[in-house]
Amino acid sequence: MDSVSRSPAVTLAGEALLGLLAPFWQLVIAAVVLAVVVLSTARLARRGRSRMTTALLVTAAAIVGLTVIGLLVQA
């Protein structure tokens, strides 16, 4: 039996639909991430200055670590 392949029109229609939905889902994901960041920052700020300092140091270490890993993988 020969394999059944999809016609180019069906493939293009599917890609067009996904192309239209991709920006919408990116906006939804961005909105959820923003809400979580704002809520967690507010909660952290209520817990006090020492926790904020620790959180900033951990965040800075994570950023530096991810940057170094990215540079090592890229090279």
mmCIF file of N, CA, C and O in Angstrom:
data_model
loop_
_atom_site.group_PDB
_atom_site.id
_atom_site.type_symbol
_atom_site.label_atom_id
_atom_site.label_comp_id
_atom_site.label_asym_id
_atom_site.label_seq_id
_atom_site.Cartn_x
_atom_site.Cartn_y
_atom_site.Cartn_z
ATOM 1 N N MET A 1 0.835 -1.194 0.000
ATOM 2 C CA MET A 1 0.000 0.000 0.000
ATOM 3 C C MET A 1 0.868 1.240 0.000
ATOM 4 O O MET A 1 1.877 1.296 0.664
ATOM 5 N N ASP A 2 0.455 2.193 -0.758
ATOM 6 C CA ASP A 2 1.202 3.443 -0.763
ATOM 7 C C ASP A 2 0.706 4.354 0.361
ATOM 8 O O ASP A 2 -0.432 4.290 0.777
ATOM 9 N N SER A 3 1.608 5.175 0.852
ATOM 10 C CA SER A 3 1.244 6.057 1.958
ATOM 11 C C SER A 3 0.399 7.220 1.457
ATOM 12 O O SER A 3 0.568 7.706 0.359
ATOM 13 N N VAL A 4 -0.515 7.623 2.286
ATOM 14 C CA VAL A 4 -1.392 8.746 1.951
ATOM 15 C C VAL A 4 -0.724 10.012 2.441
ATOM 16 O O VAL A 4 -0.386 10.151 3.612
ATOM 17 N N SER A 5 -0.526 10.949 1.546
ATOM 18 C CA SER A 5 0.104 12.213 1.942
ATOM 19 C C SER A 5 -0.937 13.322 1.908
ATOM 20 O O SER A 5 -1.907 13.263 1.175
ATOM 21 N N ARG A 6 -0.684 14.322 2.694
ATOM 22 C CA ARG A 6 -1.589 15.460 2.745
ATOM 23 C C ARG A 6 -1.318 16.369 1.556
ATOM 24 O O ARG A 6 -0.184 16.526 1.122
ATOM 25 N N SER A 7 -2.345 16.986 1.072
ATOM 26 C CA SER A 7 -2.173 17.901 -0.045
ATOM 27 C C SER A 7 -1.517 19.185 0.453
ATOM 28 O O SER A 7 -1.635 19.549 1.620
ATOM 29 N N PRO A 8 -0.805 19.884 -0.436
ATOM 30 C CA PRO A 8 -0.160 21.141 -0.017
ATOM 31 C C PRO A 8 -1.144 22.180 0.495
ATOM 32 O O PRO A 8 -0.827 22.974 1.373
ATOM 33 N N ALA A 9 -2.367 22.173 -0.022
ATOM 34 C CA ALA A 9 -3.358 23.160 0.422
ATOM 35 C C ALA A 9 -3.736 22.936 1.880
ATOM 36 O O ALA A 9 -3.874 23.889 2.654
ATOM 37 N N VAL A 10 -3.883 21.678 2.276
ATOM 38 C CA VAL A 10 -4.235 21.369 3.659
ATOM 39 C C VAL A 10 -3.090 21.764 4.583
ATOM 40 O O VAL A 10 -3.294 22.332 5.655
ATOM 41 N N THR A 11 -1.862 21.486 4.163
ATOM 42 C CA THR A 11 -0.691 21.832 4.966
ATOM 43 C C THR A 11 -0.580 23.344 5.139
ATOM 44 O O THR A 11 -0.333 23.834 6.243
ATOM 45 N N LEU A 12 -0.781 24.080 4.050
ATOM 46 C CA LEU A 12 -0.700 25.539 4.128
ATOM 47 C C LEU A 12 -1.810 26.105 5.004
ATOM 48 O O LEU A 12 -1.591 27.051 5.761
ATOM 49 N N ALA A 13 -3.004 25.534 4.928
ATOM 50 C CA ALA A 13 -4.105 26.013 5.749
ATOM 51 C C ALA A 13 -3.809 25.779 7.230
ATOM 52 O O ALA A 13 -4.076 26.637 8.067
ATOM 53 N N GLY A 14 -3.235 24.613 7.537
ATOM 54 C CA GLY A 14 -2.881 24.330 8.930
ATOM 55 C C GLY A 14 -1.808 25.260 9.440
ATOM 56 O O GLY A 14 -1.862 25.737 10.573
ATOM 57 N N GLU A 15 -0.808 25.535 8.619
ATOM 58 C CA GLU A 15 0.259 26.450 9.018
ATOM 59 C C GLU A 15 -0.266 27.869 9.173
ATOM 60 O O GLU A 15 0.172 28.600 10.065
ATOM 61 N N ALA A 16 -1.198 28.270 8.329
ATOM 62 C CA ALA A 16 -1.772 29.613 8.430
ATOM 63 C C ALA A 16 -2.566 29.754 9.728
ATOM 64 O O ALA A 16 -2.483 30.775 10.409
ATOM 65 N N LEU A 17 -3.324 28.709 10.079
ATOM 66 C CA LEU A 17 -4.094 28.755 11.316
ATOM 67 C C LEU A 17 -3.175 28.838 12.528
ATOM 68 O O LEU A 17 -3.391 29.657 13.427
ATOM 69 N N LEU A 18 -2.133 28.032 12.544
ATOM 70 C CA LEU A 18 -1.174 28.098 13.650
ATOM 71 C C LEU A 18 -0.458 29.443 13.673
ATOM 72 O O LEU A 18 -0.144 29.968 14.729
ATOM 73 N N GLY A 19 -0.191 29.997 12.495
ATOM 74 C CA GLY A 19 0.449 31.308 12.421
ATOM 75 C C GLY A 19 -0.422 32.403 13.017
ATOM 76 O O GLY A 19 0.077 33.357 13.615
ATOM 77 N N LEU A 20 -1.735 32.272 12.873
ATOM 78 C CA LEU A 20 -2.647 33.251 13.461
ATOM 79 C C LEU A 20 -2.788 33.063 14.961
ATOM 80 O O LEU A 20 -2.966 34.027 15.706
ATOM 81 N N LEU A 21 -2.713 31.819 15.435
ATOM 82 C CA LEU A 21 -2.894 31.544 16.856
ATOM 83 C C LEU A 21 -1.639 31.792 17.678
ATOM 84 O O LEU A 21 -1.728 32.084 18.865
ATOM 85 N N ALA A 22 -0.467 31.685 17.072
ATOM 86 C CA ALA A 22 0.788 31.805 17.822
ATOM 87 C C ALA A 22 0.903 33.143 18.565
ATOM 88 O O ALA A 22 1.224 33.141 19.751
ATOM 89 N N PRO A 23 0.647 34.286 17.931
ATOM 90 C CA PRO A 23 0.759 35.550 18.677
ATOM 91 C C PRO A 23 -0.229 35.632 19.839
ATOM 92 O O PRO A 23 0.089 36.161 20.894
ATOM 93 N N PHE A 24 -1.429 35.071 19.666
ATOM 94 C CA PHE A 24 -2.412 35.090 20.740
ATOM 95 C C PHE A 24 -1.911 34.310 21.941
ATOM 96 O O PHE A 24 -1.976 34.776 23.077
ATOM 97 N N TRP A 25 -1.375 33.116 21.726
ATOM 98 C CA TRP A 25 -0.878 32.307 22.833
ATOM 99 C C TRP A 25 0.339 32.935 23.480
ATOM 100 O O TRP A 25 0.539 32.826 24.688
ATOM 101 N N GLN A 26 1.163 33.610 22.684
ATOM 102 C CA GLN A 26 2.305 34.314 23.261
ATOM 103 C C GLN A 26 1.827 35.427 24.195
ATOM 104 O O GLN A 26 2.405 35.640 25.263
ATOM 105 N N LEU A 27 0.773 36.112 23.811
ATOM 106 C CA LEU A 27 0.213 37.159 24.677
ATOM 107 C C LEU A 27 -0.384 36.572 25.955
ATOM 108 O O LEU A 27 -0.219 37.135 27.039
ATOM 109 N N VAL A 28 -1.061 35.437 25.836
ATOM 110 C CA VAL A 28 -1.641 34.791 27.018
ATOM 111 C C VAL A 28 -0.534 34.364 27.978
ATOM 112 O O VAL A 28 -0.609 34.619 29.186
ATOM 113 N N ILE A 29 0.494 33.736 27.454
ATOM 114 C CA ILE A 29 1.616 33.289 28.289
ATOM 115 C C ILE A 29 2.303 34.486 28.933
ATOM 116 O O ILE A 29 2.633 34.467 30.123
ATOM 117 N N ALA A 30 2.523 35.552 28.171
ATOM 118 C CA ALA A 30 3.165 36.749 28.710
ATOM 119 C C ALA A 30 2.322 37.366 29.823
ATOM 120 O O ALA A 30 2.861 37.811 30.841
ATOM 121 N N ALA A 31 1.009 37.388 29.650
ATOM 122 C CA ALA A 31 0.128 37.955 30.680
ATOM 123 C C ALA A 31 0.177 37.124 31.965
ATOM 124 O O ALA A 31 0.232 37.682 33.068
ATOM 125 N N VAL A 32 0.199 35.812 31.832
ATOM 126 C CA VAL A 32 0.264 34.945 33.017
ATOM 127 C C VAL A 32 1.602 35.121 33.729
ATOM 128 O O VAL A 32 1.649 35.241 34.960
ATOM 129 N N VAL A 33 2.691 35.159 32.967
ATOM 130 C CA VAL A 33 4.015 35.349 33.571
ATOM 131 C C VAL A 33 4.081 36.699 34.280
ATOM 132 O O VAL A 33 4.595 36.805 35.404
ATOM 133 N N LEU A 34 3.572 37.749 33.648
ATOM 134 C CA LEU A 34 3.576 39.072 34.257
ATOM 135 C C LEU A 34 2.768 39.088 35.555
ATOM 136 O O LEU A 34 3.211 39.662 36.560
ATOM 137 N N ALA A 35 1.607 38.447 35.553
ATOM 138 C CA ALA A 35 0.781 38.395 36.763
ATOM 139 C C ALA A 35 1.512 37.666 37.893
ATOM 140 O O ALA A 35 1.507 38.119 39.043
ATOM 141 N N VAL A 36 2.163 36.561 37.575
ATOM 142 C CA VAL A 36 2.885 35.805 38.599
ATOM 143 C C VAL A 36 4.046 36.623 39.151
ATOM 144 O O VAL A 36 4.287 36.645 40.361
ATOM 145 N N VAL A 37 4.768 37.308 38.286
ATOM 146 C CA VAL A 37 5.901 38.123 38.734
ATOM 147 C C VAL A 37 5.422 39.254 39.639
ATOM 148 O O VAL A 37 6.012 39.514 40.696
ATOM 149 N N VAL A 38 4.348 39.926 39.251
ATOM 150 C CA VAL A 38 3.835 41.036 40.062
ATOM 151 C C VAL A 38 3.350 40.531 41.419
ATOM 152 O O VAL A 38 3.678 41.118 42.460
ATOM 153 N N LEU A 39 2.605 39.436 41.421
ATOM 154 C CA LEU A 39 2.089 38.904 42.687
ATOM 155 C C LEU A 39 3.216 38.399 43.582
ATOM 156 O O LEU A 39 3.199 38.643 44.799
ATOM 157 N N SER A 40 4.187 37.718 43.019
ATOM 158 C CA SER A 40 5.282 37.209 43.847
ATOM 159 C C SER A 40 6.165 38.351 44.357
ATOM 160 O O SER A 40 6.668 38.287 45.484
ATOM 161 N N THR A 41 6.344 39.389 43.560
ATOM 162 C CA THR A 41 7.126 40.537 44.014
ATOM 163 C C THR A 41 6.413 41.250 45.162
ATOM 164 O O THR A 41 7.055 41.646 46.144
ATOM 165 N N ALA A 42 5.109 41.397 45.057
ATOM 166 C CA ALA A 42 4.346 42.035 46.133
ATOM 167 C C ALA A 42 4.431 41.207 47.418
ATOM 168 O O ALA A 42 4.639 41.752 48.507
ATOM 169 N N ARG A 43 4.315 39.904 47.289
ATOM 170 C CA ARG A 43 4.407 39.042 48.471
ATOM 171 C C ARG A 43 5.795 39.102 49.087
ATOM 172 O O ARG A 43 5.955 39.160 50.312
ATOM 173 N N LEU A 44 6.806 39.090 48.239
ATOM 174 C CA LEU A 44 8.179 39.155 48.732
ATOM 175 C C LEU A 44 8.453 40.495 49.422
ATOM 176 O O LEU A 44 9.125 40.545 50.455
ATOM 177 N N ALA A 45 7.919 41.573 48.868
ATOM 178 C CA ALA A 45 8.116 42.895 49.471
ATOM 179 C C ALA A 45 7.464 42.989 50.851
ATOM 180 O O ALA A 45 7.986 43.647 51.749
ATOM 181 N N ARG A 46 6.322 42.305 51.021
ATOM 182 C CA ARG A 46 5.658 42.307 52.331
ATOM 183 C C ARG A 46 6.457 41.541 53.377
ATOM 184 O O ARG A 46 6.317 41.798 54.568
ATOM 185 N N ARG A 47 7.300 40.599 52.952
ATOM 186 C CA ARG A 47 8.037 39.765 53.900
ATOM 187 C C ARG A 47 9.259 40.463 54.482
ATOM 188 O O ARG A 47 9.844 39.984 55.439
ATOM 189 N N GLY A 48 9.681 41.555 53.886
ATOM 190 C CA GLY A 48 10.756 42.312 54.510
ATOM 191 C C GLY A 48 11.974 42.502 53.626
ATOM 192 O O GLY A 48 12.140 41.895 52.585
ATOM 193 N N ARG A 49 12.832 43.414 54.120
ATOM 194 C CA ARG A 49 13.987 43.841 53.350
ATOM 195 C C ARG A 49 15.032 42.735 53.174
ATOM 196 O O ARG A 49 15.616 42.569 52.105
ATOM 197 N N SER A 50 15.289 41.948 54.198
ATOM 198 C CA SER A 50 16.329 40.925 54.099
ATOM 199 C C SER A 50 15.956 39.861 53.073
ATOM 200 O O SER A 50 16.806 39.360 52.347
ATOM 201 N N ARG A 51 14.667 39.525 52.996
ATOM 202 C CA ARG A 51 14.235 38.538 51.996
ATOM 203 C C ARG A 51 14.351 39.112 50.591
ATOM 204 O O ARG A 51 14.667 38.395 49.653
ATOM 205 N N MET A 52 14.078 40.400 50.450
ATOM 206 C CA MET A 52 14.207 41.039 49.137
ATOM 207 C C MET A 52 15.657 41.019 48.683
ATOM 208 O O MET A 52 15.941 40.739 47.534
ATOM 209 N N THR A 53 16.584 41.305 49.601
ATOM 210 C CA THR A 53 18.005 41.301 49.252
ATOM 211 C C THR A 53 18.437 39.910 48.822
ATOM 212 O O THR A 53 19.124 39.740 47.808
ATOM 213 N N THR A 54 18.029 38.911 49.570
ATOM 214 C CA THR A 54 18.375 37.532 49.216
ATOM 215 C C THR A 54 17.776 37.158 47.866
ATOM 216 O O THR A 54 18.443 36.536 47.032
ATOM 217 N N ALA A 55 16.543 37.545 47.635
ATOM 218 C CA ALA A 55 15.889 37.230 46.365
ATOM 219 C C ALA A 55 16.603 37.898 45.196
ATOM 220 O O ALA A 55 16.774 37.296 44.131
ATOM 221 N N LEU A 56 17.032 39.131 45.381
ATOM 222 C CA LEU A 56 17.746 39.830 44.309
ATOM 223 C C LEU A 56 19.099 39.174 44.025
ATOM 224 O O LEU A 56 19.503 39.052 42.865
ATOM 225 N N LEU A 57 19.779 38.739 45.073
ATOM 226 C CA LEU A 57 21.063 38.061 44.874
ATOM 227 C C LEU A 57 20.884 36.720 44.164
ATOM 228 O O LEU A 57 21.662 36.380 43.262
ATOM 229 N N VAL A 58 19.874 35.975 44.546
ATOM 230 C CA VAL A 58 19.603 34.696 43.881
ATOM 231 C C VAL A 58 19.223 34.928 42.426
ATOM 232 O O VAL A 58 19.675 34.210 41.521
ATOM 233 N N THR A 59 18.403 35.929 42.159
ATOM 234 C CA THR A 59 17.999 36.240 40.793
ATOM 235 C C THR A 59 19.197 36.656 39.955
ATOM 236 O O THR A 59 19.347 36.223 38.801
ATOM 237 N N ALA A 60 20.064 37.490 40.510
ATOM 238 C CA ALA A 60 21.261 37.920 39.788
ATOM 239 C C ALA A 60 22.166 36.730 39.491
ATOM 240 O O ALA A 60 22.709 36.603 38.378
ATOM 241 N N ALA A 61 22.323 35.828 40.455
ATOM 242 C CA ALA A 61 23.147 34.638 40.238
ATOM 243 C C ALA A 61 22.544 33.755 39.147
ATOM 244 O O ALA A 61 23.269 33.196 38.307
ATOM 245 N N ALA A 62 21.227 33.634 39.122
ATOM 246 C CA ALA A 62 20.565 32.833 38.093
ATOM 247 C C ALA A 62 20.764 33.441 36.709
ATOM 248 O O ALA A 62 21.022 32.735 35.728
ATOM 249 N N ILE A 63 20.664 34.764 36.617
ATOM 250 C CA ILE A 63 20.859 35.442 35.330
ATOM 251 C C ILE A 63 22.283 35.246 34.838
ATOM 252 O O ILE A 63 22.516 34.919 33.666
ATOM 253 N N VAL A 64 23.246 35.437 35.726
ATOM 254 C CA VAL A 64 24.650 35.251 35.336
ATOM 255 C C VAL A 64 24.895 33.800 34.934
ATOM 256 O O VAL A 64 25.547 33.519 33.922
ATOM 257 N N GLY A 65 24.351 32.861 35.700
ATOM 258 C CA GLY A 65 24.533 31.444 35.386
ATOM 259 C C GLY A 65 23.938 31.070 34.045
ATOM 260 O O GLY A 65 24.572 30.373 33.238
ATOM 261 N N LEU A 66 22.723 31.530 33.774
ATOM 262 C CA LEU A 66 22.099 31.235 32.481
ATOM 263 C C LEU A 66 22.856 31.886 31.327
ATOM 264 O O LEU A 66 22.969 31.301 30.241
ATOM 265 N N THR A 67 23.387 33.071 31.553
ATOM 266 C CA THR A 67 24.172 33.739 30.511
ATOM 267 C C THR A 67 25.445 32.960 30.210
ATOM 268 O O THR A 67 25.800 32.748 29.045
ATOM 269 N N VAL A 68 26.129 32.511 31.243
ATOM 270 C CA VAL A 68 27.360 31.737 31.053
ATOM 271 C C VAL A 68 27.053 30.426 30.339
ATOM 272 O O VAL A 68 27.761 30.045 29.396
ATOM 273 N N ILE A 69 25.995 29.745 30.756
ATOM 274 C CA ILE A 69 25.625 28.484 30.089
ATOM 275 C C ILE A 69 25.289 28.752 28.627
ATOM 276 O O ILE A 69 25.683 27.986 27.737
ATOM 277 N N GLY A 70 24.552 29.823 28.355
ATOM 278 C CA GLY A 70 24.227 30.163 26.975
ATOM 279 C C GLY A 70 25.451 30.442 26.127
ATOM 280 O O GLY A 70 25.536 30.019 24.978
ATOM 281 N N LEU A 71 26.422 31.131 26.698
ATOM 282 C CA LEU A 71 27.639 31.414 25.954
ATOM 283 C C LEU A 71 28.470 30.151 25.718
ATOM 284 O O LEU A 71 29.051 29.973 24.647
ATOM 285 N N LEU A 72 28.506 29.270 26.705
ATOM 286 C CA LEU A 72 29.264 28.023 26.546
ATOM 287 C C LEU A 72 28.613 27.104 25.509
ATOM 288 O O LEU A 72 29.304 26.454 24.723
ATOM 289 N N VAL A 73 27.296 27.042 25.493
ATOM 290 C CA VAL A 73 26.591 26.196 24.533
ATOM 291 C C VAL A 73 26.717 26.756 23.126
ATOM 292 O O VAL A 73 26.856 26.018 22.157
ATOM 293 N N GLN A 74 26.697 28.074 23.015
ATOM 294 C CA GLN A 74 26.776 28.727 21.717
ATOM 295 C C GLN A 74 28.159 28.556 21.083
ATOM 296 O O GLN A 74 28.276 28.389 19.893
ATOM 297 N N ALA A 75 29.194 28.607 21.897
ATOM 298 C CA ALA A 75 30.559 28.551 21.363
ATOM 299 C C ALA A 75 30.980 27.189 20.929
ATOM 300 O O ALA A 75 30.467 26.218 20.892
#
